[in-house]
Amino acid sequence: MFLKNKYTKWVKDNININNTNLCLSKDMSLNLFVNMFLAIIESWIIQPIPETPDLFAKQLQKISNCSIRSLIS
């Protein structure tokens, strides 16, 4: 909860969340964004042998540019 609160405040102060595309409230869009970001970080660090931070940074850029639909078939 500490990380979620910290990043929620940071995102609120530094990133313009576009909530109009999904017709969601600003708070729900913010919550969704922070939860997804933290889930991606968690998925990385719980790997038996996580990728290096440099490699993960590149992967994170790719992940942030793909839709959820592209993860399923």
PDB file of C-alpha atoms in Angstrom:
ATOM      1  CA  MET A   1       0.000   0.000   0.000  1.00  0.00           C
ATOM      2  CA  PHE A   2       2.942   2.300   0.668  1.00  0.00           C
ATOM      3  CA  LEU A   3       4.146   2.094  -2.943  1.00  0.00           C
ATOM      4  CA  LYS A   4       0.641   2.530  -4.317  1.00  0.00           C
ATOM      5  CA  ASN A   5       0.086   5.674  -2.251  1.00  0.00           C
ATOM      6  CA  LYS A   6       3.500   7.062  -3.151  1.00  0.00           C
ATOM      7  CA  TYR A   7       3.131   6.428  -6.893  1.00  0.00           C
ATOM      8  CA  THR A   8      -0.479   7.588  -6.978  1.00  0.00           C
ATOM      9  CA  LYS A   9       0.578  10.958  -5.601  1.00  0.00           C
ATOM     10  CA  TRP A  10       3.551  11.121  -7.999  1.00  0.00           C
ATOM     11  CA  VAL A  11       1.415  10.240 -11.031  1.00  0.00           C
ATOM     12  CA  LYS A  12      -1.230  12.795  -9.997  1.00  0.00           C
ATOM     13  CA  ASP A  13       1.442  15.486  -9.790  1.00  0.00           C
ATOM     14  CA  ASN A  14       3.446  14.558 -12.898  1.00  0.00           C
ATOM     15  CA  ILE A  15       1.375  12.687 -15.483  1.00  0.00           C
ATOM     16  CA  ASN A  16      -1.758  13.752 -17.292  1.00  0.00           C
ATOM     17  CA  ILE A  17      -4.035  10.704 -17.244  1.00  0.00           C
ATOM     18  CA  ASN A  18      -6.365  10.643 -20.260  1.00  0.00           C
ATOM     19  CA  ASN A  19      -9.571   9.175 -18.898  1.00  0.00           C
ATOM     20  CA  THR A  20     -11.846  10.162 -21.776  1.00  0.00           C
ATOM     21  CA  ASN A  21     -10.917   7.267 -24.092  1.00  0.00           C
ATOM     22  CA  LEU A  22     -12.344   4.668 -21.715  1.00  0.00           C
ATOM     23  CA  CYS A  23     -15.119   6.834 -20.246  1.00  0.00           C
ATOM     24  CA  LEU A  24     -13.754   6.282 -16.738  1.00  0.00           C
ATOM     25  CA  SER A  25     -13.556   8.718 -13.875  1.00  0.00           C
ATOM     26  CA  LYS A  26     -10.225  10.432 -13.287  1.00  0.00           C
ATOM     27  CA  ASP A  27      -9.785   8.536 -10.003  1.00  0.00           C
ATOM     28  CA  MET A  28     -10.536   5.152 -11.559  1.00  0.00           C
ATOM     29  CA  SER A  29      -8.172   5.837 -14.466  1.00  0.00           C
ATOM     30  CA  LEU A  30      -5.431   6.885 -12.064  1.00  0.00           C
ATOM     31  CA  ASN A  31      -5.994   3.806  -9.894  1.00  0.00           C
ATOM     32  CA  LEU A  32      -5.949   1.521 -12.938  1.00  0.00           C
ATOM     33  CA  PHE A  33      -2.736   3.075 -14.265  1.00  0.00           C
ATOM     34  CA  VAL A  34      -0.880   2.814 -10.944  1.00  0.00           C
ATOM     35  CA  ASN A  35      -2.078  -0.754 -10.314  1.00  0.00           C
ATOM     36  CA  MET A  36      -1.002  -1.873 -13.784  1.00  0.00           C
ATOM     37  CA  PHE A  37       2.404  -0.239 -13.409  1.00  0.00           C
ATOM     38  CA  LEU A  38       2.990  -1.844 -10.010  1.00  0.00           C
ATOM     39  CA  ALA A  39       1.840  -5.240 -11.349  1.00  0.00           C
ATOM     40  CA  ILE A  40       4.400  -5.005 -14.159  1.00  0.00           C
ATOM     41  CA  ILE A  41       7.167  -4.143 -11.680  1.00  0.00           C
ATOM     42  CA  GLU A  42       6.088  -6.975  -9.374  1.00  0.00           C
ATOM     43  CA  SER A  43       6.058  -9.461 -12.257  1.00  0.00           C
ATOM     44  CA  TRP A  44       9.622  -8.465 -13.059  1.00  0.00           C
ATOM     45  CA  ILE A  45      11.085  -8.634  -9.555  1.00  0.00           C
ATOM     46  CA  ILE A  46       9.486 -11.945  -8.532  1.00  0.00           C
ATOM     47  CA  GLN A  47      11.136 -13.839 -11.374  1.00  0.00           C
ATOM     48  CA  PRO A  48      13.678 -16.440 -10.176  1.00  0.00           C
ATOM     49  CA  ILE A  49      16.333 -14.527 -12.121  1.00  0.00           C
ATOM     50  CA  PRO A  50      14.978 -11.076 -13.049  1.00  0.00           C
ATOM     51  CA  GLU A  51      16.212  -9.284 -16.138  1.00  0.00           C
ATOM     52  CA  THR A  52      18.774  -6.564 -15.567  1.00  0.00           C
ATOM     53  CA  PRO A  53      17.329  -3.097 -14.949  1.00  0.00           C
ATOM     54  CA  ASP A  54      18.650  -1.927 -18.336  1.00  0.00           C
ATOM     55  CA  LEU A  55      16.949  -4.775 -20.189  1.00  0.00           C
ATOM     56  CA  PHE A  56      13.778  -4.417 -18.160  1.00  0.00           C
ATOM     57  CA  ALA A  57      13.642  -0.693 -18.964  1.00  0.00           C
ATOM     58  CA  LYS A  58      13.561  -1.586 -22.675  1.00  0.00           C
ATOM     59  CA  GLN A  59      10.901  -4.227 -22.049  1.00  0.00           C
ATOM     60  CA  LEU A  60       8.840  -1.736 -20.038  1.00  0.00           C
ATOM     61  CA  GLN A  61       8.891   0.677 -22.969  1.00  0.00           C
ATOM     62  CA  LYS A  62       7.575  -2.082 -25.247  1.00  0.00           C
ATOM     63  CA  ILE A  63       4.933  -3.111 -22.719  1.00  0.00           C
ATOM     64  CA  SER A  64       3.740   0.466 -22.311  1.00  0.00           C
ATOM     65  CA  ASN A  65       3.183   0.717 -26.067  1.00  0.00           C
ATOM     66  CA  CYS A  66       1.105  -2.437 -26.430  1.00  0.00           C
ATOM     67  CA  SER A  67      -2.533  -3.021 -25.617  1.00  0.00           C
ATOM     68  CA  ILE A  68      -3.837  -5.607 -23.192  1.00  0.00           C
ATOM     69  CA  ARG A  69      -5.412  -7.371 -26.171  1.00  0.00           C
ATOM     70  CA  SER A  70      -1.997  -8.091 -27.655  1.00  0.00           C
ATOM     71  CA  LEU A  71      -1.195 -10.284 -24.635  1.00  0.00           C
ATOM     72  CA  ILE A  72      -3.997 -12.747 -25.367  1.00  0.00           C
ATOM     73  CA  SER A  73      -4.887 -14.764 -28.428  1.00  0.00           C
TER      74      SER A  73
END
